[in-house]
Short mmCIF file of C-alpha atoms in Angstrom, two decimals:
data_model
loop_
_atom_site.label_atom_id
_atom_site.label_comp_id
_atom_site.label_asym_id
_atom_site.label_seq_id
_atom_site.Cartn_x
_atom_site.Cartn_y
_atom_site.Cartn_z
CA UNK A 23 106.57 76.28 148.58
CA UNK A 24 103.10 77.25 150.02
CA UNK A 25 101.70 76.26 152.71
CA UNK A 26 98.79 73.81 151.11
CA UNK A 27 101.53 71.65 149.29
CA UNK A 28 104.15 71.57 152.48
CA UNK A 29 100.83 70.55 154.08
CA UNK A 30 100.04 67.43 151.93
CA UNK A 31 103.85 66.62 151.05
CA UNK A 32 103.89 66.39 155.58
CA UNK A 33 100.84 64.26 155.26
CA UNK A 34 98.96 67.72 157.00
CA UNK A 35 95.27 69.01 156.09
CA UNK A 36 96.12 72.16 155.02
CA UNK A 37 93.54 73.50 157.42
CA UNK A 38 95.41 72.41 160.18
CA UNK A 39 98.57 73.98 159.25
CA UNK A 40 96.50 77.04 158.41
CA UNK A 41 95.32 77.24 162.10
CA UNK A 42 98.95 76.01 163.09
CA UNK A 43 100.65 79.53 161.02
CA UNK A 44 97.42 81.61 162.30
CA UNK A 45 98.50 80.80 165.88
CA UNK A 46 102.34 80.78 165.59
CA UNK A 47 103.02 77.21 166.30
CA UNK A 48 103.73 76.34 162.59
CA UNK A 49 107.18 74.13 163.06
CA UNK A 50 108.67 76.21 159.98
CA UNK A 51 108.95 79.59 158.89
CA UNK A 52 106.65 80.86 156.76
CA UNK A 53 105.41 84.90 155.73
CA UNK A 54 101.98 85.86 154.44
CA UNK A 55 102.96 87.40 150.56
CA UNK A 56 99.50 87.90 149.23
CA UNK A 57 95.67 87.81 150.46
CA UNK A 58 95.66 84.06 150.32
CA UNK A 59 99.17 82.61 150.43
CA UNK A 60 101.53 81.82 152.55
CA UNK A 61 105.17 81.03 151.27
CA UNK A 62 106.33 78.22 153.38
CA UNK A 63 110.71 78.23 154.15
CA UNK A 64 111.78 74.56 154.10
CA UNK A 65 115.37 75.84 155.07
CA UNK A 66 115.67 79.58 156.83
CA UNK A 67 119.57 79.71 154.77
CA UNK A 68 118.18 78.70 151.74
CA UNK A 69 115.75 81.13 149.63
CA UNK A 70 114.74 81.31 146.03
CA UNK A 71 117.63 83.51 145.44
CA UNK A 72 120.24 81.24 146.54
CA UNK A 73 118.85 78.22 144.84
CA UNK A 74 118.24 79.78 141.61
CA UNK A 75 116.42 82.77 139.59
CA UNK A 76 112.82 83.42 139.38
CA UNK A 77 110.49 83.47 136.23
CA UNK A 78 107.67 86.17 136.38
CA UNK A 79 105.02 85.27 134.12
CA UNK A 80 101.62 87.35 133.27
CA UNK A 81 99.26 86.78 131.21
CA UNK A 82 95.88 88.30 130.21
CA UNK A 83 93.09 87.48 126.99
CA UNK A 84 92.65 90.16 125.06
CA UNK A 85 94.30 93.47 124.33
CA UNK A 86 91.33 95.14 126.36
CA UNK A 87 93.02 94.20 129.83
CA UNK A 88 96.44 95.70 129.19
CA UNK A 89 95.94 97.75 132.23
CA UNK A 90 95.08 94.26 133.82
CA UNK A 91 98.88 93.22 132.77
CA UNK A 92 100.60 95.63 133.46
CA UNK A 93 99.13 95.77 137.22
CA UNK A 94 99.69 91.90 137.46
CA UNK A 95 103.11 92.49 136.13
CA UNK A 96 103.63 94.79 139.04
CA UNK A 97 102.04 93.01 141.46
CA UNK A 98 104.65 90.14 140.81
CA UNK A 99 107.62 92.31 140.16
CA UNK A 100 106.94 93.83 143.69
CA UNK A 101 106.30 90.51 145.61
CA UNK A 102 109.88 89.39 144.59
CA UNK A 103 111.10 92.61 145.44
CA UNK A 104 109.88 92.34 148.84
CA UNK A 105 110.74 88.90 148.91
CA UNK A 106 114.43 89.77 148.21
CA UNK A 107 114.42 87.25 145.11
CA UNK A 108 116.62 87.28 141.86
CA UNK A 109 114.57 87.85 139.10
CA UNK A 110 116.63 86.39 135.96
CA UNK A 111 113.69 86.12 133.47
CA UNK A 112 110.12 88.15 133.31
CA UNK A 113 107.48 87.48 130.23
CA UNK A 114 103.95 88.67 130.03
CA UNK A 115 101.81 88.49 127.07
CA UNK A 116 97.97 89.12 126.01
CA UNK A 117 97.13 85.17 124.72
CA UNK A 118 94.52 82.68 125.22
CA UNK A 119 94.87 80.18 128.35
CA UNK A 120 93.52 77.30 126.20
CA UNK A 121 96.48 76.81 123.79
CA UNK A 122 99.48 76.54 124.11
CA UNK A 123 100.65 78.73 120.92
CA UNK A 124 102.08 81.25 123.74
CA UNK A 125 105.50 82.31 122.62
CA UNK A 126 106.52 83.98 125.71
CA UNK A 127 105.31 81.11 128.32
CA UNK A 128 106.98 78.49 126.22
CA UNK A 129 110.47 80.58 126.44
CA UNK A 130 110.38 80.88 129.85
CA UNK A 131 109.64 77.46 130.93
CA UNK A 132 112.56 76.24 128.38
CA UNK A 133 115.35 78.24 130.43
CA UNK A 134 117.26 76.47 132.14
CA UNK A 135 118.22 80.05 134.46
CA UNK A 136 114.79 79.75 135.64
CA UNK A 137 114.28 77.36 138.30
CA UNK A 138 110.61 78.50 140.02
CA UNK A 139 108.16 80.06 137.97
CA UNK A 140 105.73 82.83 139.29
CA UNK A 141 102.43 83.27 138.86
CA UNK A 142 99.71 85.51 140.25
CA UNK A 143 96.82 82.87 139.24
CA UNK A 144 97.01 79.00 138.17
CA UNK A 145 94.87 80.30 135.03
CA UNK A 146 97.53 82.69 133.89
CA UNK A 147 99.73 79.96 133.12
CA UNK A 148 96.96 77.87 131.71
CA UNK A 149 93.31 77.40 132.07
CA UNK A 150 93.43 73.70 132.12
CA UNK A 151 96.30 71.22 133.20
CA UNK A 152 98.09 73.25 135.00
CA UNK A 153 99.07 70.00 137.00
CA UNK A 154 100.90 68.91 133.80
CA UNK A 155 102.94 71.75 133.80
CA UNK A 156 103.58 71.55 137.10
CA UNK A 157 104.76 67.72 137.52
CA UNK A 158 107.14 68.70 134.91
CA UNK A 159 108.60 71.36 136.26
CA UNK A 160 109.08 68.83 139.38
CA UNK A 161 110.68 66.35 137.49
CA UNK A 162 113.24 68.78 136.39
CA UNK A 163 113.95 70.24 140.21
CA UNK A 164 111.78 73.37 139.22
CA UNK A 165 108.67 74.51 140.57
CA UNK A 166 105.82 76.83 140.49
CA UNK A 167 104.86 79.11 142.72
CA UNK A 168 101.21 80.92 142.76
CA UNK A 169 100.65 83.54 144.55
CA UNK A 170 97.28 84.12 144.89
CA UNK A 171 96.23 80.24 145.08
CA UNK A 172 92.15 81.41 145.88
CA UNK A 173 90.62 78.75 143.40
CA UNK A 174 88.45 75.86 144.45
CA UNK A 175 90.30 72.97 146.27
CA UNK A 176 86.95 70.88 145.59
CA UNK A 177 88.15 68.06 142.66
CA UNK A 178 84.55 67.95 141.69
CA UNK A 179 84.45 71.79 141.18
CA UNK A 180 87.51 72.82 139.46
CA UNK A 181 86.69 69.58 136.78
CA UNK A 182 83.34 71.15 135.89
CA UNK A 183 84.73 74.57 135.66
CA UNK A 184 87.78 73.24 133.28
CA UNK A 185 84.67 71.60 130.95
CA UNK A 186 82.18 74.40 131.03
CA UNK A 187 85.77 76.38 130.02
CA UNK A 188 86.51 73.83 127.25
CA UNK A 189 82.25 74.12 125.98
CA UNK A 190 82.30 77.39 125.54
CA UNK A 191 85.68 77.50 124.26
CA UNK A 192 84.75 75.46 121.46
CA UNK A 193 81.41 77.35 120.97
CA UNK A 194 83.22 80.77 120.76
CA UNK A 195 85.70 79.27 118.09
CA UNK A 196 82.98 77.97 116.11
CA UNK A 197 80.82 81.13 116.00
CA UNK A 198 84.07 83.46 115.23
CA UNK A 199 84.81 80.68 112.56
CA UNK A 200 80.91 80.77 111.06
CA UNK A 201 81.23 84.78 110.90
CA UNK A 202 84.25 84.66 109.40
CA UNK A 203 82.83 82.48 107.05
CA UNK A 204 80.68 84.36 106.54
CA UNK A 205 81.93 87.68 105.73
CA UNK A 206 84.05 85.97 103.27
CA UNK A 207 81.11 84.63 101.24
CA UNK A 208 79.71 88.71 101.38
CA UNK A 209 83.11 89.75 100.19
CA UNK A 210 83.02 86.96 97.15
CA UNK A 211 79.57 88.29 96.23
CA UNK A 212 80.64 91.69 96.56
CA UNK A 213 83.41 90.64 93.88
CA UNK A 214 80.94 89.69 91.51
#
């Protein structure tokens, strides 16, 4: 788990335990595995490999950051690598984050091999309700790990930015909708 949600499940600001790994007297182990996170060992004889397999799972918007995905693919293939993790399932896929039409995210949440799911970002596995997702991987005795867990920790902040995402969400899908419109009506009255 990382080091903000061993933090709060120890009843820890996760400043404090930040200062606590920076200066060697965190009372766990715990590595540094990207810019921003640290993985936190509950149990030095038990990994992620010995309790079960991880899920890799990458995700970009459009088919104009398929360099993106394949360097995020990498990024996370490489991490477990490192890490010394079993890998038993790996999906990316160019998708919106604001439905949940994703093929490949829906098959690898449903297998039962995987038991922690990998992401680099929260917003590659969803751009809003992540939490959701989350609570029920807990409920299942899965989890989720992010890697690169850099967003805001503010409440306030992340809500507005999950709004201002829906807004212009729905304004995008309405203007693609009008134009489609209306290059149907110039393709009846080219008919004619």
């Amino acid at each position: 788990m990382n080091l903000t949600e061993w933090a709060r499940a120890q009843g820890i600001a996760p400043r404090t335990a930040y200062r606590w790994f920076r200066e060697g007297t965190l009372p766990v182990p715990a590595q540094r595995v990207g810019p921003r996170t640290i993985l936190v060992n509950m149990d030095a004889n038990t990994s992620l490999s010995a309790t079960g397999g991880l899920g890799l799972y990458a995700r970009v918007s459009s088919h104009e950051q398929k360099a993106d995905l394949e360097r995020q693919t990498a990024r996370l293939a490489g991490w477990a690598a490192k890490a010394g993790h079993r890998v038993v399932r790996a999906e990316s896929e160019i998708g919106s984050g604001m439905n949940g039409g994703r093929r490949k995210a829906r098959r690898l949440l449903a297998d039962p091999d995987v038991t922690t799911v990998v992401v680099e970002h929260k917003d590659r596995l969803g751009r809003m309700n992540v939490e959701l997702v989350e609570a029920a991987l807990s409920a299942t005795g899965r989890r989720l790990v992010v890697l690169d867990d850099g967003e805001a920790e503010d409440d306030l902040v992340r809500e507005v930015v999950e709004v201002l995402t829906w807004f212009c969400a729905r304004l995008y899908g309405r203007r693609s909708a009008k134009n489609r419109a209306h290059k149907a009506l110039q393709a009846a009255a080219a008919d004619d």
